[in-house]
PDB file of C-alpha atoms in Angstrom:
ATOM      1  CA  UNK H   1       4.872-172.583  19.158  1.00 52.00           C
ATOM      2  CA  UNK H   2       7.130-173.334  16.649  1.00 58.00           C
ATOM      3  CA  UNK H   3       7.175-172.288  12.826  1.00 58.00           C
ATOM      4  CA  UNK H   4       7.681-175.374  10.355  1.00 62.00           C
ATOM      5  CA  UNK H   5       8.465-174.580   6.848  1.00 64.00           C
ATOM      6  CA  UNK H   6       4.997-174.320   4.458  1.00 64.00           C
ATOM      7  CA  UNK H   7       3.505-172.827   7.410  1.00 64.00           C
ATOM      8  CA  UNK H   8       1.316-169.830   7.165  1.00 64.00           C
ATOM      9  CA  UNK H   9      -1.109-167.514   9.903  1.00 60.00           C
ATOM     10  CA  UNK H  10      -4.496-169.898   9.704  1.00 64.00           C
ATOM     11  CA  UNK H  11      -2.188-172.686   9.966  1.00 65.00           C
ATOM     12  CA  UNK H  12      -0.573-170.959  13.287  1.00 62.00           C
ATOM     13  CA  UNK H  13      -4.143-170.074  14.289  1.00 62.00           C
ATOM     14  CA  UNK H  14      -5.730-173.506  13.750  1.00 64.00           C
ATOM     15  CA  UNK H  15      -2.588-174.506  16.159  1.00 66.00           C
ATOM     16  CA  UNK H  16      -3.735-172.624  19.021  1.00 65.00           C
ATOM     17  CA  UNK H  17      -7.259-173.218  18.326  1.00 65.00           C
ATOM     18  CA  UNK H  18      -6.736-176.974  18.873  1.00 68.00           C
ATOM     19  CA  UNK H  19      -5.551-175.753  22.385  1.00 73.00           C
ATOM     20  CA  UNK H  20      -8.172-173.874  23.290  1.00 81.00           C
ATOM     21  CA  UNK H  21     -10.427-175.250  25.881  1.00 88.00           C
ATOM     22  CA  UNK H  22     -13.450-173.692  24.597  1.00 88.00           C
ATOM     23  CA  UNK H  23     -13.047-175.114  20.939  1.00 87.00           C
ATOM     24  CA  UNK H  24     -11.963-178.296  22.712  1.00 89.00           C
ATOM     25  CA  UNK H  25     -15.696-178.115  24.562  1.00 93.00           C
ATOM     26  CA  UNK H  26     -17.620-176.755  21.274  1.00 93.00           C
ATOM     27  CA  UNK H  27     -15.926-179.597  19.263  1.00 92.00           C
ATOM     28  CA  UNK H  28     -17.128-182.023  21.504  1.00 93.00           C
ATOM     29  CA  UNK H  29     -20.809-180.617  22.418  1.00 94.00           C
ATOM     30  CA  UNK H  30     -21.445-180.959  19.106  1.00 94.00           C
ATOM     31  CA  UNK H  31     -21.444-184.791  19.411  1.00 94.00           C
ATOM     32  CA  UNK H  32     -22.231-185.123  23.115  1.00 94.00           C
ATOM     33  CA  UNK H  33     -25.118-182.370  23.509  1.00 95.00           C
ATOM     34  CA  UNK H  34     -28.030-182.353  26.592  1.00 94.00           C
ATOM     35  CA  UNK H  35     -25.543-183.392  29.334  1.00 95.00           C
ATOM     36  CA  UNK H  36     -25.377-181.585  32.909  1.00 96.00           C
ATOM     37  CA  UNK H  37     -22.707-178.482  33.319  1.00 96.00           C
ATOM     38  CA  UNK H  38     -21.243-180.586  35.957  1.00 96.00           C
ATOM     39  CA  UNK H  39     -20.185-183.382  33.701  1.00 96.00           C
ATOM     40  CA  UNK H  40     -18.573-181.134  31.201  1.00 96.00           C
ATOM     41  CA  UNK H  41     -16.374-179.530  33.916  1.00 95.00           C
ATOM     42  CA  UNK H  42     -15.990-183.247  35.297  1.00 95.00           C
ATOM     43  CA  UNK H  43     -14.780-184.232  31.891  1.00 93.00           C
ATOM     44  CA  UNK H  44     -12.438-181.602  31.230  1.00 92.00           C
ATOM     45  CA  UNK H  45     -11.663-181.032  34.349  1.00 93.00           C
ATOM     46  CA  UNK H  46     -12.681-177.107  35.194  1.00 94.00           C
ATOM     47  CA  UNK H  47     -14.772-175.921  37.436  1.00 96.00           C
ATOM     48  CA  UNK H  48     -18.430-175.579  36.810  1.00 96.00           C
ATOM     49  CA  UNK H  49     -17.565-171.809  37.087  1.00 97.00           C
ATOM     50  CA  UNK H  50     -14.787-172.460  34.127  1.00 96.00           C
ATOM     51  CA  UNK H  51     -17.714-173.911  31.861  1.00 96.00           C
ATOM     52  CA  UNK H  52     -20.380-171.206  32.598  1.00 96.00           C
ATOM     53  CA  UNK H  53     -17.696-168.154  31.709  1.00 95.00           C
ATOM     54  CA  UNK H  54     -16.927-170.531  28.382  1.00 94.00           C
ATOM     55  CA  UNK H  55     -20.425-170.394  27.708  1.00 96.00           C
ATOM     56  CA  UNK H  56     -20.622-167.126  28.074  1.00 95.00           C
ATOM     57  CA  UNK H  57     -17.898-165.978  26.250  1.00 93.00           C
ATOM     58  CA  UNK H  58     -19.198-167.900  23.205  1.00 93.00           C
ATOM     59  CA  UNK H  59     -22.648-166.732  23.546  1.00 95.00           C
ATOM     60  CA  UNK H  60     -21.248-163.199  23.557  1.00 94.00           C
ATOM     61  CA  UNK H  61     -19.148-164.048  20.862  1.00 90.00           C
ATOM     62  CA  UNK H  62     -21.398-165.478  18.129  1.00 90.00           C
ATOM     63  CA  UNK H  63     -25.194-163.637  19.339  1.00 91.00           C
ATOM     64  CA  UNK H  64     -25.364-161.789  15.959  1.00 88.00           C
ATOM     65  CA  UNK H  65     -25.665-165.060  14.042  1.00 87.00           C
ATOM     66  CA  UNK H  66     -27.949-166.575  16.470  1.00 90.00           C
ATOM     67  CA  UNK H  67     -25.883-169.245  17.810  1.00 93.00           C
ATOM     68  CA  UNK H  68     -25.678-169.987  21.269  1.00 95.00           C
ATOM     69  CA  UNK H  69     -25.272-172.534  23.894  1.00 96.00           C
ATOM     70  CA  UNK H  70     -28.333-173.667  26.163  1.00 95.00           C
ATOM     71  CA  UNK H  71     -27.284-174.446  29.779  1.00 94.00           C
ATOM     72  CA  UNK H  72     -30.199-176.185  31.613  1.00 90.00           C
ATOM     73  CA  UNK H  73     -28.955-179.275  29.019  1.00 92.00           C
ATOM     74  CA  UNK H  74     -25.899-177.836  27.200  1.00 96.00           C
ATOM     75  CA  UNK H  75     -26.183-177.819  23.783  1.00 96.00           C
ATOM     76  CA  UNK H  76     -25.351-175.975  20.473  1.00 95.00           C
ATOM     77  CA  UNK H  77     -28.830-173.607  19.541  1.00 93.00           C
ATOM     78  CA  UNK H  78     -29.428-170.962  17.111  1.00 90.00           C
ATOM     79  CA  UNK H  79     -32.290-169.366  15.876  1.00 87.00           C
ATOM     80  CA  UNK H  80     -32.897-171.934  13.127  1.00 87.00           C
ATOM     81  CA  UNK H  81     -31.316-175.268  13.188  1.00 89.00           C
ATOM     82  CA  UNK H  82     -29.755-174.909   9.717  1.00 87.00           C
ATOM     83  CA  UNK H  83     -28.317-172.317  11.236  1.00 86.00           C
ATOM     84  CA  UNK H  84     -26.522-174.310  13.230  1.00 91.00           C
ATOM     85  CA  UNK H  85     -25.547-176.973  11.029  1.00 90.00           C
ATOM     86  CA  UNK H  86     -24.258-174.431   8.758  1.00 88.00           C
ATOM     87  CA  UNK H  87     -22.009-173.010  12.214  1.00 89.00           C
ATOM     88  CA  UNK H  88     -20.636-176.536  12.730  1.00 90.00           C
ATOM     89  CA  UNK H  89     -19.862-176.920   8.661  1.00 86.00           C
ATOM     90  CA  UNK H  90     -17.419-173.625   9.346  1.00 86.00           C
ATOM     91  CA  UNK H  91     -16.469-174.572  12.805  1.00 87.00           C
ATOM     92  CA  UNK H  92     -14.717-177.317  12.061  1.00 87.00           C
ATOM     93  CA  UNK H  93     -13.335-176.336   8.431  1.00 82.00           C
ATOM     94  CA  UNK H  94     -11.859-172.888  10.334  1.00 81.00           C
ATOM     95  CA  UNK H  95     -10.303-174.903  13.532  1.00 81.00           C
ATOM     96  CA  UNK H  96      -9.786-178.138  12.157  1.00 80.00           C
ATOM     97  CA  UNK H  97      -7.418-179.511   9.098  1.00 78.00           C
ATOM     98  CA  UNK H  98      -9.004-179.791   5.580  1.00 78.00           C
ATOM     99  CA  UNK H  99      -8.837-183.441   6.106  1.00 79.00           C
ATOM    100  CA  UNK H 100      -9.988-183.782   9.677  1.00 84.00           C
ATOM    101  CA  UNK H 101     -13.071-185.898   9.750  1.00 90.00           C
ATOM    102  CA  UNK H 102     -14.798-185.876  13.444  1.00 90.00           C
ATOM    103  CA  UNK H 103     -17.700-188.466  12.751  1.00 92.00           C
ATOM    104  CA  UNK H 104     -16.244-191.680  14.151  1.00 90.00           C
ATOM    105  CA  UNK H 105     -19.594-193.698  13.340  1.00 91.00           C
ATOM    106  CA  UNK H 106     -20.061-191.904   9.637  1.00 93.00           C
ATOM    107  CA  UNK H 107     -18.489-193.014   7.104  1.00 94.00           C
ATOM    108  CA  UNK H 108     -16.385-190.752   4.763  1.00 93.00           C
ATOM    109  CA  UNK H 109     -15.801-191.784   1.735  1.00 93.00           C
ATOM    110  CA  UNK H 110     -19.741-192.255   1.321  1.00 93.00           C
ATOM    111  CA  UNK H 111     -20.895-188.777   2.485  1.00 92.00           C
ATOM    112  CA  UNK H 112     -17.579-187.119   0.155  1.00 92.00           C
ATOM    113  CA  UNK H 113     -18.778-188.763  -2.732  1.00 91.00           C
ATOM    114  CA  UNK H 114     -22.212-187.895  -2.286  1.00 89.00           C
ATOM    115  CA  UNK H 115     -21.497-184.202  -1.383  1.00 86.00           C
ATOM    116  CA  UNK H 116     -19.357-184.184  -4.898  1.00 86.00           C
ATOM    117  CA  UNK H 117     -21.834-186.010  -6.964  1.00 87.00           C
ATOM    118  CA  UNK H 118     -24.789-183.799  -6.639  1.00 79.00           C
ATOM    119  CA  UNK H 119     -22.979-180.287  -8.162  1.00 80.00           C
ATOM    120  CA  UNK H 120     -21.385-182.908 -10.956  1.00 81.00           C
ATOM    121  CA  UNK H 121     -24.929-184.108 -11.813  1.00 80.00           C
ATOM    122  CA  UNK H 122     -25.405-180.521 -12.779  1.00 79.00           C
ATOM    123  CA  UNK H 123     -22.481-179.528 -14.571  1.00 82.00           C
ATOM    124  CA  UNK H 124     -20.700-178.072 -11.543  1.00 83.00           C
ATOM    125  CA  UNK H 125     -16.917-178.723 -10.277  1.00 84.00           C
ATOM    126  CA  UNK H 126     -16.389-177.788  -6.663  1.00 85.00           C
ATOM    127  CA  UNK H 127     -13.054-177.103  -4.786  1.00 88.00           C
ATOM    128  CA  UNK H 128     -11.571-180.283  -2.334  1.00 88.00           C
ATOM    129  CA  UNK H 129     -12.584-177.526   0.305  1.00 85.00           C
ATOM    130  CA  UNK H 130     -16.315-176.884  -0.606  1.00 86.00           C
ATOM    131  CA  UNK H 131     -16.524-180.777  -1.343  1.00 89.00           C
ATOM    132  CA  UNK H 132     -15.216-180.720   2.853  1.00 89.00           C
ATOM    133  CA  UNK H 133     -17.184-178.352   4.284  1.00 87.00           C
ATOM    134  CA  UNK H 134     -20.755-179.759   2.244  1.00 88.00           C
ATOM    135  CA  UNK H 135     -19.479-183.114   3.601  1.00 91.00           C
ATOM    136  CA  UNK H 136     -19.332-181.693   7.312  1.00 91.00           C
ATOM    137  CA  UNK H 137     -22.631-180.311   6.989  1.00 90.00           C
ATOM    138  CA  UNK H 138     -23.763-183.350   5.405  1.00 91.00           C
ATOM    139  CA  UNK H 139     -22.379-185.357   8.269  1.00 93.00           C
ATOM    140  CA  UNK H 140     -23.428-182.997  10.904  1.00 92.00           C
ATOM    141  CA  UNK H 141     -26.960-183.048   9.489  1.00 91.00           C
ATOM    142  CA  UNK H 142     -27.356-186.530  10.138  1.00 92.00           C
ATOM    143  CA  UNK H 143     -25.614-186.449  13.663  1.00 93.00           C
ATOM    144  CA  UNK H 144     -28.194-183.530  14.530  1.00 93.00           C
ATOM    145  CA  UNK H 145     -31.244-185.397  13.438  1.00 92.00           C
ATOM    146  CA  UNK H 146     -30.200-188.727  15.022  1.00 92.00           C
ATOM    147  CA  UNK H 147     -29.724-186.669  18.632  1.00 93.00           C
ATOM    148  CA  UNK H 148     -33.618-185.046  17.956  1.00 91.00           C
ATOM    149  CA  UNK H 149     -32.465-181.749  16.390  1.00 91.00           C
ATOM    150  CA  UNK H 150     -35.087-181.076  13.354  1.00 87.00           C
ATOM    151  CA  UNK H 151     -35.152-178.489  11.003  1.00 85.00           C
ATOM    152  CA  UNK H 152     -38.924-177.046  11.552  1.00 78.00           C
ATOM    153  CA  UNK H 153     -38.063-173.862   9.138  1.00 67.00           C
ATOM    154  CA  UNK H 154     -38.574-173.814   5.487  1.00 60.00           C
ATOM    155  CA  UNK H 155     -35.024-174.052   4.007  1.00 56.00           C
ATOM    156  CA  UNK H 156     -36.135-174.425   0.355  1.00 53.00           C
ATOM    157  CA  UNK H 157     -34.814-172.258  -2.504  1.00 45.00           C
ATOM    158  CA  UNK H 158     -36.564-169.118  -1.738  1.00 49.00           C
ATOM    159  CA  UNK H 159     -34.600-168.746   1.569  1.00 55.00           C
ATOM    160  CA  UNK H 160     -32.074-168.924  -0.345  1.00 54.00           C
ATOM    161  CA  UNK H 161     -30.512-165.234  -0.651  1.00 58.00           C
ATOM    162  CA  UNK H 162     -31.258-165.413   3.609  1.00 58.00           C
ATOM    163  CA  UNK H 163     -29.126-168.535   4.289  1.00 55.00           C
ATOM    164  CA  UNK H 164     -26.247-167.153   1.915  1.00 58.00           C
ATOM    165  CA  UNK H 165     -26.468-164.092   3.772  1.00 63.00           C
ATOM    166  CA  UNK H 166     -25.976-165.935   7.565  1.00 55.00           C
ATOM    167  CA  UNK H 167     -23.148-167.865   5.871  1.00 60.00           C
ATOM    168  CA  UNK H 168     -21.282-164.878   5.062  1.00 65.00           C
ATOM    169  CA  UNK H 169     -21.811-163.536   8.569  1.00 62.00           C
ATOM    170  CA  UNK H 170     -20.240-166.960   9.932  1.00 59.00           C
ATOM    171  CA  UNK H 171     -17.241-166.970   7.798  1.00 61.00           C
ATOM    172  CA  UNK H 172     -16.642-163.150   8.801  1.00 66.00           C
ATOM    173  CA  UNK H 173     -17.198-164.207  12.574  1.00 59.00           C
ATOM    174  CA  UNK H 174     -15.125-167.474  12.398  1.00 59.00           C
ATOM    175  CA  UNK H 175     -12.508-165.415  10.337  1.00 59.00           C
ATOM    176  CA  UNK H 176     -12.595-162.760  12.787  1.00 58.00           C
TER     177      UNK H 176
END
């Protein structure tokens, strides 16, 4: 690992987060979710034994927020699914650059400027990094439905106070 100048810690952890194999595999179950644990250790070549400890470790890891990963067809669960999309919006905002956009088929530009026109519609300026992590969500939202992943729970205003509450949890666990 070497230091560069305008470097600071997140930027050294977001380094050796991009090496992990475990982020590698929750980066990419996101967008590849229900296959077999044999083709994930086929595909990053560990052993079927490598992916269940991985699963494991991350199920341990994050079970206070309700987010876990399902074997029998691996994918990304939690206890509500905008839960989950709220997880991914952090996930990839605490491993990945501010600018890293991992939606090959979405396009960015449109989902940025609709995540930034809605708070300017009422009165509201939001930091390049909120106007990122809505657009993640955003774009993770419609990556979720498309793969069958629906949000069954009401999610309207008064859960409000509860779904600020779970996003404070993930920054602290993400952070952690």
């Amino acid at each position: 690992l070497f230091y560069r100048y305008g470097y600071n810690i997140k930027t050294c952890y977001k380094a050796i987060y991009k090496k992990s194999l475990t982020i590698q595999f929750v980066a990419k179950l996101f967008f590849k979710p229900g296959r077999k644990i044999k083709d994930w250790a086929h595909e990053l070549y560990l052993s079927e034994n490598t992916i269940y400890r991985m699963i494991k470790q991350f199920n341990e890891a994050f079970s206070d927020i309700d987010i876990h990963i399902i074997t029998n067809e691996v994918s990304i669960q939690g206890a509500k699914e905008a839960y989950t999309r709220l997880f991914a919006g952090y996930f990839f905002e605490e491993v990945f650059d501010l600018y890293y956009w991992p939606f090959l088929d979405i396009d960015q530009e449109v989902i940025v400027q609709m995540a930034d026109s809605f708070p300017k519609k009422y009165g509201r300026i939001l930091t390049e990094r909120q106007i990122h992590r809505i657009s993640i969500i955003t774009a993770m939202s419609f990556l979720r439905m498309n793969q069958g992943f629906l949000i069954k729970e009401d999610v309207t205003i008064h859960n409000e106070q509860a779904i600020m509450e779970h996003e404070e949890q993930m920054t602290e666990k993400l952070q952690a």
